[in-house]
PDB file of C-alpha atoms in Angstrom:
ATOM      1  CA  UNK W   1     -18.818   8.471  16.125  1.00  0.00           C
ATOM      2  CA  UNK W   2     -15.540   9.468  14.072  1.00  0.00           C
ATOM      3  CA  UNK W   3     -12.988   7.756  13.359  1.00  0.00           C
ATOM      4  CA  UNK W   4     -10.080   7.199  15.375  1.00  0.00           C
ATOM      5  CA  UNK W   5      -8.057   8.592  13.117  1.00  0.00           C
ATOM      6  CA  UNK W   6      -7.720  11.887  10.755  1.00  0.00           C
ATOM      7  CA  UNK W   7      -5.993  11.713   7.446  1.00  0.00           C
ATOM      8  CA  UNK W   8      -4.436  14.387   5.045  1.00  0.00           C
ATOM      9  CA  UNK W   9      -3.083  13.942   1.370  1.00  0.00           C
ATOM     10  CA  UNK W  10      -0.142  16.361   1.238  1.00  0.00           C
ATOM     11  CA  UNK W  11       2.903  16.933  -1.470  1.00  0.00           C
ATOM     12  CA  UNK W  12       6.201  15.780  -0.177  1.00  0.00           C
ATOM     13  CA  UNK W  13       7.955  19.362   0.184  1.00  0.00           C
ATOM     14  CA  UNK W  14       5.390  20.595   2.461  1.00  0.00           C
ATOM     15  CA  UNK W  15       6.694  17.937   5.089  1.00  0.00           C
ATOM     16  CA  UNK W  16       7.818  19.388   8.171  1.00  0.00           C
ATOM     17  CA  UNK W  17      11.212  18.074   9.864  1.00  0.00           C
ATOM     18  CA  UNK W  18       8.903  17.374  12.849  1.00  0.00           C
ATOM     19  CA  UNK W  19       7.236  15.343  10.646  1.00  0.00           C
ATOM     20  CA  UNK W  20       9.580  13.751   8.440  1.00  0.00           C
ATOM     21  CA  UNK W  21      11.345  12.638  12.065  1.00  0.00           C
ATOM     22  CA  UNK W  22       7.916  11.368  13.340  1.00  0.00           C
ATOM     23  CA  UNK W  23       7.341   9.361  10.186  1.00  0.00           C
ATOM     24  CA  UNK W  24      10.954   7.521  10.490  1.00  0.00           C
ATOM     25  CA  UNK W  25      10.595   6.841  14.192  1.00  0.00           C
ATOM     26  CA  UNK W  26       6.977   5.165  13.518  1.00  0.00           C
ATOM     27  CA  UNK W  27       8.560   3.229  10.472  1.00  0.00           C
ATOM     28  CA  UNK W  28      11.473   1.933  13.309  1.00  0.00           C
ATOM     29  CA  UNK W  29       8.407   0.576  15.156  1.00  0.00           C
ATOM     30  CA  UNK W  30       7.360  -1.986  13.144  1.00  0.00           C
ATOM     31  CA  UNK W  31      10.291  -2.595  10.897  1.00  0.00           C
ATOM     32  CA  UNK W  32      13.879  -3.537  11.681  1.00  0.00           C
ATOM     33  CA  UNK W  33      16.883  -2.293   9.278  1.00  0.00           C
ATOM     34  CA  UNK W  34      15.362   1.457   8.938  1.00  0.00           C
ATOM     35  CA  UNK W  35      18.149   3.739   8.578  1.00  0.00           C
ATOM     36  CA  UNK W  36      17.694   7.814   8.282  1.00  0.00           C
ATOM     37  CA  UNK W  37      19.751   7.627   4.818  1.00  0.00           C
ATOM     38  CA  UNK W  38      17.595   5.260   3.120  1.00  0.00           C
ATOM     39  CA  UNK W  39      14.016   6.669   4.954  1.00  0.00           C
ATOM     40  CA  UNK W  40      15.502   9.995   3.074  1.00  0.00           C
ATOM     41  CA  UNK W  41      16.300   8.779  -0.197  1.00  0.00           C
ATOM     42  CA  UNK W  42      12.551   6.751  -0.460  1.00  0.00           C
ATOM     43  CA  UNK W  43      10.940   9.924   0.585  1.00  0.00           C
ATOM     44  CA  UNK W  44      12.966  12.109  -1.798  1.00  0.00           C
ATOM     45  CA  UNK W  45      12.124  10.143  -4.898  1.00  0.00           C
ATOM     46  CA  UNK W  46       7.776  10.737  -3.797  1.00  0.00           C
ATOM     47  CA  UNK W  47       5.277  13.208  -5.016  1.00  0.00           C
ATOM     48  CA  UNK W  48       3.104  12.749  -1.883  1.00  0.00           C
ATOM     49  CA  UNK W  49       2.449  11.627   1.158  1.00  0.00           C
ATOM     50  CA  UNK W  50      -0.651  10.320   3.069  1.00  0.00           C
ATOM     51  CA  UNK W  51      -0.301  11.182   6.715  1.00  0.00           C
ATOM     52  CA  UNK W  52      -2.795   9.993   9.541  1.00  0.00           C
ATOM     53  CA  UNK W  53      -2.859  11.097  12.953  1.00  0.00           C
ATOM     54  CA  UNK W  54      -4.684  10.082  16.063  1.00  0.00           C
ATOM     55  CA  UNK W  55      -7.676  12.476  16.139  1.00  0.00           C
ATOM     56  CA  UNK W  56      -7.084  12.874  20.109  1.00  0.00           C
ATOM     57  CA  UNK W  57      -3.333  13.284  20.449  1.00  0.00           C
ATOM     58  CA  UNK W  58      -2.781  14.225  17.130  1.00  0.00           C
ATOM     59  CA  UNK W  59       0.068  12.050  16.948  1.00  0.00           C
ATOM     60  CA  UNK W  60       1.427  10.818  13.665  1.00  0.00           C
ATOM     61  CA  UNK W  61       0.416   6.929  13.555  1.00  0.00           C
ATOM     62  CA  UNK W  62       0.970   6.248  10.041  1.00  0.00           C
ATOM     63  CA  UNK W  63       1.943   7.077   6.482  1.00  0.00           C
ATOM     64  CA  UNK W  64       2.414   6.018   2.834  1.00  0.00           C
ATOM     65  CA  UNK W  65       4.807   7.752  -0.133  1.00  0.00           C
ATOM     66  CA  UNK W  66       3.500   8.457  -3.111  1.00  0.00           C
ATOM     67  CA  UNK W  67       5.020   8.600  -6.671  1.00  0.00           C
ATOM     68  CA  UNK W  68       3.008   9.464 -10.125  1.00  0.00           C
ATOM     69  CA  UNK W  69       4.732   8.534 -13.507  1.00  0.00           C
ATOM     70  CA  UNK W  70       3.740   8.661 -16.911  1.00  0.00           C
ATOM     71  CA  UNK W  71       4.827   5.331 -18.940  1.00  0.00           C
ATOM     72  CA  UNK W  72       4.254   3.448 -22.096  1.00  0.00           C
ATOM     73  CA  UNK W  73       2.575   0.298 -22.357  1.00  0.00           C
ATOM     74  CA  UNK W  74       2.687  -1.249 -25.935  1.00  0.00           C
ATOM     75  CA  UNK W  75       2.588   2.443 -27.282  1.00  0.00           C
ATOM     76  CA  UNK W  76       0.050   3.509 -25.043  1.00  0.00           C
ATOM     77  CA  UNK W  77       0.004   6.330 -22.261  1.00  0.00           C
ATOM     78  CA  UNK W  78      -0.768   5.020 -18.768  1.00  0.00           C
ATOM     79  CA  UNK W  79      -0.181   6.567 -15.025  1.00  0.00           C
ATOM     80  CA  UNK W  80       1.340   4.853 -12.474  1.00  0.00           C
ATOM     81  CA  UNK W  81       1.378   5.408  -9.151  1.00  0.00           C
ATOM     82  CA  UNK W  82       3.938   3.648  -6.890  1.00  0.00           C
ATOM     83  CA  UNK W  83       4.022   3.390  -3.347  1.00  0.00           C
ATOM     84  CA  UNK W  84       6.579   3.143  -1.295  1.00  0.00           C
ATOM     85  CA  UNK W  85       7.268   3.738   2.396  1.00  0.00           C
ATOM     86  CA  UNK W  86       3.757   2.488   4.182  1.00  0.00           C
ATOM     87  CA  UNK W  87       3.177   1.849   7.827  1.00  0.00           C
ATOM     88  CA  UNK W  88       0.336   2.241  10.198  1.00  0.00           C
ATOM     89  CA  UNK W  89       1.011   1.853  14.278  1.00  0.00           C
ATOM     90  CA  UNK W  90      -0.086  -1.746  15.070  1.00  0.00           C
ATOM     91  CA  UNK W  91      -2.305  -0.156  17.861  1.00  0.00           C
ATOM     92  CA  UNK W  92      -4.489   0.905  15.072  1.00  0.00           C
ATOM     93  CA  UNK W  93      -4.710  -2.184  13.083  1.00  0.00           C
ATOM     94  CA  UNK W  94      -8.067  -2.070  11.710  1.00  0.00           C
ATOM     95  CA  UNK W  95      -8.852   1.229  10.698  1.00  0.00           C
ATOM     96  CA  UNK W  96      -9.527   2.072   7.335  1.00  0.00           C
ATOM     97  CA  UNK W  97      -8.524   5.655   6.721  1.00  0.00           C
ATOM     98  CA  UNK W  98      -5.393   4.887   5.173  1.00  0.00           C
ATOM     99  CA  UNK W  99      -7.333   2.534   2.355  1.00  0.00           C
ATOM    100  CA  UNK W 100      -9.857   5.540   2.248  1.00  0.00           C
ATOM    101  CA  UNK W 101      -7.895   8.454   1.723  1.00  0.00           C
ATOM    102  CA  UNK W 102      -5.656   6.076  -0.727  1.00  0.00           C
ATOM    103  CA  UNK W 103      -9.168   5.619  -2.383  1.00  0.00           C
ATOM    104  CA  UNK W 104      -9.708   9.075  -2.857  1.00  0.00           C
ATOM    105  CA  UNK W 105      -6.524   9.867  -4.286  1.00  0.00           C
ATOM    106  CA  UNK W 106      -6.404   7.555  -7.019  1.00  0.00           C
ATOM    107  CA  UNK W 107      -9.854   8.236  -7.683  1.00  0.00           C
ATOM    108  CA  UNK W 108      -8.571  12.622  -8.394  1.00  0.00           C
ATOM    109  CA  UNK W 109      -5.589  10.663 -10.748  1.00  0.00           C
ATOM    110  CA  UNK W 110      -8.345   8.505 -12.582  1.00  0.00           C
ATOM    111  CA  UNK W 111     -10.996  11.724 -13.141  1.00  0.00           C
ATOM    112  CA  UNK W 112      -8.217  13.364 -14.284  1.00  0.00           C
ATOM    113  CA  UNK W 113      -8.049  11.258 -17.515  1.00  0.00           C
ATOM    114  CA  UNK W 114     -11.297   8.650 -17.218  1.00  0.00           C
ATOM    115  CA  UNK W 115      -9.600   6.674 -20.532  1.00  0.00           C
ATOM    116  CA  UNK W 116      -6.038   6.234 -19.691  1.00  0.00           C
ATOM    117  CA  UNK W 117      -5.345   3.613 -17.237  1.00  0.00           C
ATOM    118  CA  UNK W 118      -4.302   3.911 -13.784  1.00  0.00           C
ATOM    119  CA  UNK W 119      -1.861   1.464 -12.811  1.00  0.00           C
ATOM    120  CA  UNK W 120      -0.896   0.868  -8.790  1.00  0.00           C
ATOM    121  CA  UNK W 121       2.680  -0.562  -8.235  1.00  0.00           C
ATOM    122  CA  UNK W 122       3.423  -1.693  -5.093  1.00  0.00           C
ATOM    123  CA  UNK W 123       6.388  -3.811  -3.208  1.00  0.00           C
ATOM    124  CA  UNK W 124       4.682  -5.988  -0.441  1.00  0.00           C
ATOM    125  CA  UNK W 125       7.276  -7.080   2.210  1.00  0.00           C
ATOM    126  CA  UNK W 126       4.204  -8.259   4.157  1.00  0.00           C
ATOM    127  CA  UNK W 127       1.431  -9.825   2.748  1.00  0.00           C
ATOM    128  CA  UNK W 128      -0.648  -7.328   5.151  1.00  0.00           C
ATOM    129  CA  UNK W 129       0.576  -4.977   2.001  1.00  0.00           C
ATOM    130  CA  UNK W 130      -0.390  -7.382  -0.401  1.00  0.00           C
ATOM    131  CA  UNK W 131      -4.074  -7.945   0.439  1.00  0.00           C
ATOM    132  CA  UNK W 132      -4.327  -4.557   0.269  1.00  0.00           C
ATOM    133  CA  UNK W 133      -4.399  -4.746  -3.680  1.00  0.00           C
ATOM    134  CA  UNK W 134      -5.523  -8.162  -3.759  1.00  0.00           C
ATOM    135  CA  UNK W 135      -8.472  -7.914  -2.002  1.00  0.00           C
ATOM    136  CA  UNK W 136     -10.007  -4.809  -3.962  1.00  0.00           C
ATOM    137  CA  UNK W 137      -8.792  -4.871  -7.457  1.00  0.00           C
ATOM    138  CA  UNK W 138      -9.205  -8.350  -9.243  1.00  0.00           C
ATOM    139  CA  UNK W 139      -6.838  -7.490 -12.120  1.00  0.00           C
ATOM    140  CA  UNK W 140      -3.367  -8.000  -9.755  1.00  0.00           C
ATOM    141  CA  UNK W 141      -0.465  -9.564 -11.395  1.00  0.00           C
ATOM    142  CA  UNK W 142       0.400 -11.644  -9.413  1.00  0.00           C
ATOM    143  CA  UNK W 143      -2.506 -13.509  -7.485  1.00  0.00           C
ATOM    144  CA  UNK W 144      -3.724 -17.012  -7.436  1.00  0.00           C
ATOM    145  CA  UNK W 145      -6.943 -16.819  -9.304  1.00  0.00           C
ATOM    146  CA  UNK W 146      -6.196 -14.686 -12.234  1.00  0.00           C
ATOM    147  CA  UNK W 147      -3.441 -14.597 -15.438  1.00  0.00           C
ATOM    148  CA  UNK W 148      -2.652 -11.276 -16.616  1.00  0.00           C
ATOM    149  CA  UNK W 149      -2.334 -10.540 -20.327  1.00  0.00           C
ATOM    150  CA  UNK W 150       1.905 -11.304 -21.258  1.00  0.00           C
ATOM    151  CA  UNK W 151       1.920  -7.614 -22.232  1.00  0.00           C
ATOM    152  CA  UNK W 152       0.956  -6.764 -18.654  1.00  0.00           C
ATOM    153  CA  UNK W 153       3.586  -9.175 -17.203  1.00  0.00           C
ATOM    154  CA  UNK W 154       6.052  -7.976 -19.556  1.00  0.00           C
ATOM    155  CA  UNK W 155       5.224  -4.388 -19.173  1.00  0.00           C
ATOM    156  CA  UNK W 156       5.952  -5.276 -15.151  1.00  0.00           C
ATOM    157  CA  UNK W 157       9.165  -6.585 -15.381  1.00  0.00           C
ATOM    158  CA  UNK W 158      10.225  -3.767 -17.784  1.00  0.00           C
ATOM    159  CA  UNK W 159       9.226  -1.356 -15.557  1.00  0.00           C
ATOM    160  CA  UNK W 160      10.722  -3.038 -12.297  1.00  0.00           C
ATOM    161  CA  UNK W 161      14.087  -3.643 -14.037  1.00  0.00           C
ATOM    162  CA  UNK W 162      13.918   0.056 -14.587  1.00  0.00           C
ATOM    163  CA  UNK W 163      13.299   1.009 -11.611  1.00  0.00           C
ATOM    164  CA  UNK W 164      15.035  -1.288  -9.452  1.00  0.00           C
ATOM    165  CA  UNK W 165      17.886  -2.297 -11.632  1.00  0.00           C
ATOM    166  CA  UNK W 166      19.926  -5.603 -10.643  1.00  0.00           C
ATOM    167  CA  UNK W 167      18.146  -5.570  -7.361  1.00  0.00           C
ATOM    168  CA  UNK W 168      15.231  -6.777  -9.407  1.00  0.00           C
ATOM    169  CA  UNK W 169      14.843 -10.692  -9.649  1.00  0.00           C
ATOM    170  CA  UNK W 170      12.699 -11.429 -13.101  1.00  0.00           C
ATOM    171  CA  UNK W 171      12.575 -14.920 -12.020  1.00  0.00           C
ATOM    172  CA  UNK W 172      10.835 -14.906  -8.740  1.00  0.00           C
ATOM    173  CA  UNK W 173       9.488 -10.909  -9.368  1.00  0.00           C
ATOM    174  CA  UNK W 174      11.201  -9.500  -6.196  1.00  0.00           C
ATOM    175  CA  UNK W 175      13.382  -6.930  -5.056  1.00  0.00           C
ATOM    176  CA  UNK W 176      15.908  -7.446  -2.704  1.00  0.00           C
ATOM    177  CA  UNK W 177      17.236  -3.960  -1.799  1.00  0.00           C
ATOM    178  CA  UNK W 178      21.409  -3.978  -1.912  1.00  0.00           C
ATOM    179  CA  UNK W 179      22.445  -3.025   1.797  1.00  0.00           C
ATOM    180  CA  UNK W 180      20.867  -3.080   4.769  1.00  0.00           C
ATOM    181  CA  UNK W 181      16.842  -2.536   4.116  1.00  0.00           C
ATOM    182  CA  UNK W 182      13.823  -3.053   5.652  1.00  0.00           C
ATOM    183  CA  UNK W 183      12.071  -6.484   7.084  1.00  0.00           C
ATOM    184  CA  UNK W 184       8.996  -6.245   9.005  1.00  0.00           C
ATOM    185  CA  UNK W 185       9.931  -6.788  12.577  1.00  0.00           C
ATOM    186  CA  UNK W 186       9.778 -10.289  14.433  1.00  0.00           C
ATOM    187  CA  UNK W 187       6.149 -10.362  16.035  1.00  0.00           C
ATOM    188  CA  UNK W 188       4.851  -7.810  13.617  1.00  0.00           C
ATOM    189  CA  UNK W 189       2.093  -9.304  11.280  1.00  0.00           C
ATOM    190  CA  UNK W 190       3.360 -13.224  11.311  1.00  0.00           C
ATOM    191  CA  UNK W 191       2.544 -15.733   8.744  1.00  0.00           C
ATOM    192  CA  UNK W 192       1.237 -18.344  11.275  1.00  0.00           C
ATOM    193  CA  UNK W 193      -0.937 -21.593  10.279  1.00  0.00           C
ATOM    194  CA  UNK W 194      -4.206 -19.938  10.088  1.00  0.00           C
ATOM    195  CA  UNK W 195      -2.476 -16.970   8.461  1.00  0.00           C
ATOM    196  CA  UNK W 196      -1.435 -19.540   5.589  1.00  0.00           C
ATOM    197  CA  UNK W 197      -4.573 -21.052   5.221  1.00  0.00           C
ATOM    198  CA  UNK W 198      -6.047 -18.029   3.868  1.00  0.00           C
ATOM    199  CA  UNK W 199      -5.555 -18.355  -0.156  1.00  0.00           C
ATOM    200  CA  UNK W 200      -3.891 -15.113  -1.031  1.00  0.00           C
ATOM    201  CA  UNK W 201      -1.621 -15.332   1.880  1.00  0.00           C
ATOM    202  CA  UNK W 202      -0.945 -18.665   0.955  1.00  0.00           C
ATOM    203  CA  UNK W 203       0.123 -17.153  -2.397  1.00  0.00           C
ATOM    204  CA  UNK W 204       2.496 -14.560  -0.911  1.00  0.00           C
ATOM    205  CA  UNK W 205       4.351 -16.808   1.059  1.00  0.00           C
ATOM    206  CA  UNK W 206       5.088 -19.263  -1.568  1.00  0.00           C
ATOM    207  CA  UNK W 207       5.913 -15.893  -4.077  1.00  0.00           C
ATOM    208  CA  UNK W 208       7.968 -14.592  -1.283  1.00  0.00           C
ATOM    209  CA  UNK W 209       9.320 -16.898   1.205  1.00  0.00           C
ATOM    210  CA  UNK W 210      12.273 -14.616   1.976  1.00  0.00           C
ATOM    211  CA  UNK W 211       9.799 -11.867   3.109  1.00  0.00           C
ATOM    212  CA  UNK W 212      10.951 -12.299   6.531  1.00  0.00           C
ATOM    213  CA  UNK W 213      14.343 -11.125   5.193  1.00  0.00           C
ATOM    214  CA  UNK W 214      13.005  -7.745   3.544  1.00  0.00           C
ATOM    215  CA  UNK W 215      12.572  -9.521   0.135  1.00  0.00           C
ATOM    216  CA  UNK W 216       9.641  -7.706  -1.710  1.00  0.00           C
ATOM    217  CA  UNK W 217       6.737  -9.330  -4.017  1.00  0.00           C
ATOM    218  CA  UNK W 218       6.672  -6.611  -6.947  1.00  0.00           C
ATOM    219  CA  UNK W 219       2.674  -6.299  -7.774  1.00  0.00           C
ATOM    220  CA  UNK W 220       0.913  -4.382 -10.292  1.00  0.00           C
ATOM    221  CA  UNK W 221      -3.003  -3.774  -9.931  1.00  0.00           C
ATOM    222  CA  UNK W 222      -5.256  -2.051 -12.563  1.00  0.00           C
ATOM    223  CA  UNK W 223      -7.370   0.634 -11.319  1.00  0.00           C
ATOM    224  CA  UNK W 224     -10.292   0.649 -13.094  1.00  0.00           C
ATOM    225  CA  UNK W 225     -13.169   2.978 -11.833  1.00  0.00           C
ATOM    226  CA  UNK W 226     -15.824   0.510 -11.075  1.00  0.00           C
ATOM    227  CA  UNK W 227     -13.162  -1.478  -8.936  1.00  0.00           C
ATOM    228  CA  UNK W 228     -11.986   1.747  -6.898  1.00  0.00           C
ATOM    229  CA  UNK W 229     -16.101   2.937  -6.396  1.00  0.00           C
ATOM    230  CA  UNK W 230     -16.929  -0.361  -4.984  1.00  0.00           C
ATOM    231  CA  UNK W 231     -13.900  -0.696  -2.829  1.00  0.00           C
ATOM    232  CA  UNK W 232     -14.379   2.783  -1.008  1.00  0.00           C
ATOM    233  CA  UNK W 233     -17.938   1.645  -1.054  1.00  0.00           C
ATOM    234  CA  UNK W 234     -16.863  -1.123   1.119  1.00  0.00           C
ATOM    235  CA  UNK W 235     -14.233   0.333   3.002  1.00  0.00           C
ATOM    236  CA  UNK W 236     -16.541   3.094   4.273  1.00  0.00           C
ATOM    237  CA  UNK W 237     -19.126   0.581   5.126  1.00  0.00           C
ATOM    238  CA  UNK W 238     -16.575  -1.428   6.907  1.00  0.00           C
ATOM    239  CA  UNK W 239     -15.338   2.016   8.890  1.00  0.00           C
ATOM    240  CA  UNK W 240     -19.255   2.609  10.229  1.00  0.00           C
ATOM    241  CA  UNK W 241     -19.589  -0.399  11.599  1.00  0.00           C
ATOM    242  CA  UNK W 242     -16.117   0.295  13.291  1.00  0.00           C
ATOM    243  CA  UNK W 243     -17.525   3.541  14.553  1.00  0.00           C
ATOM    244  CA  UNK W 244     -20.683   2.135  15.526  1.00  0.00           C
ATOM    245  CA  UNK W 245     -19.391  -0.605  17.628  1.00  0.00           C
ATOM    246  CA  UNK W 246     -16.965   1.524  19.337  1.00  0.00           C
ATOM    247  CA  UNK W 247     -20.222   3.954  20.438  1.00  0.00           C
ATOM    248  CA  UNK W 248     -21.798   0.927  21.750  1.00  0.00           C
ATOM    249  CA  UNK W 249     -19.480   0.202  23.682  1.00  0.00           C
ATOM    250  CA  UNK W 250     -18.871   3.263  25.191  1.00  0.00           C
ATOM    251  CA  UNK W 251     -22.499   3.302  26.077  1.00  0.00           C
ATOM    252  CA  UNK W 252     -21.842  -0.325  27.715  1.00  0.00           C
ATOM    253  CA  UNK W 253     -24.176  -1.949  25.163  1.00  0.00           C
ATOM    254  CA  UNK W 254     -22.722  -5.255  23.335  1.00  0.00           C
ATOM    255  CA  UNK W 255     -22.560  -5.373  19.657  1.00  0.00           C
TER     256      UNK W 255
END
């Protein structure tokens, strides 16, 4: 069986304006505050994009913007790669291209040059967002269970100030976008009591108890080769025995 979905790695310019519409009217689904002007402005300021489509209908179902930077950290060279826009159609919840073909691409950037480091920086305004670094890459600042070097903390908030100016809060390590901005939409991924239980949602909601207002937890994972091999490792493990009980059930056998 394939997967339900079909995913491309393409450079922002290439975008259609079929596309670029179908990519804001998917982010409208599942977030609230998503205006053309700022969709544009995110999208300009990307490299790439990661598009997925429903392998029947083709339809777009999801996306995530891509930038690559060269910086300094304590005079050395690193690369980092920031996300930005990311949504996937709640109807396909559970699939694992995305991860994959995010896989893939940072392990090209990481071949490219084995010894410099690969940095991901992300802004998780859900913690659905957040596990996605947590949960594969050990060295995240921040998480629960692990204290970064001060130069990688420091190197963070340097960076983030940068980028993000006075919308930047050192102090609780969040953006709050000036204007109207995204917040995931009422119903859409909610931090219930189970939800909370779990330790590194837990985390995120104390780091970012105004998430519900479009505040952002600013993260930083390291990529380091071992971590991204075992994590598409386990992602396409997890995606066979997606496929394979979707066959069985088409053959009306239970998993």
């Amino acid at each position: 069986m394939l997967s339900a979905l079909k995913g491309a790695t393409v450079a922002r310019e290439s975008l259609t304006e079929h596309q670029r519409a179908q990519m804001l009217a998917l982010m409208q689904v599942c977030y609230a505050g998503v205006g053309a002007e700022r969709f544009a402005r995110d999208l300009a300021d990307k490299q790439y994009v990661i598009l997925l489509s429903a392998r029947r209908s083709g339809e777009l179902v999801g996306f995530s913007t891509l930038r690559v930077s060269e910086e300094q950290v304590a005079g050395r060279a690193v690369e980092v790669v920031f996300s930005g826009d990311t949504v996937i159609h709640p109807d396909y919840w559970g699939q694992k291209e995305l991860q994959v073909r995010f896989g893939r691409f940072m392990l090209a950037r990481k071949l490219r040059r084995p010894m410099r480091p690969l940095l991901w920086l992300l802004l998780s305004a859900g913690y659905k967002t957040y596990l996605l670094a947590v949960n594969h890459f050990p060295r995240t600042v921040p998480r629960h269970d692990w204290e970064a070097p001060p130069e990688r903390v420091s190197f963070l908030r340097a960076l983030a100030g940068r980028w993000f100016g006075e919308q930047y809060d050192g102090t609780k390590g969040t953006v709050r976008f000036a204007g109207a901005h995204y917040r995931v939409r009422d119903g859409v991924s909610p931090i219930d009591r189970e939800a909370a239980a779990h330790p590194h949602i837990g985390f995120f909601a104390r780091n970012n108890p105004a998430h519900v207002e479009g505040e952002e937890l600013v993260c930083l994972a390291e990529i380091r080769a071992r971590d991204l091999l075992w994590a598409l490792t386990e992602l396409s493990m997890k995606q066979v025995r997606l496929w394979t009980r979707r066959g069985l059930k088409l053959m009306g056998v239970r998993a």
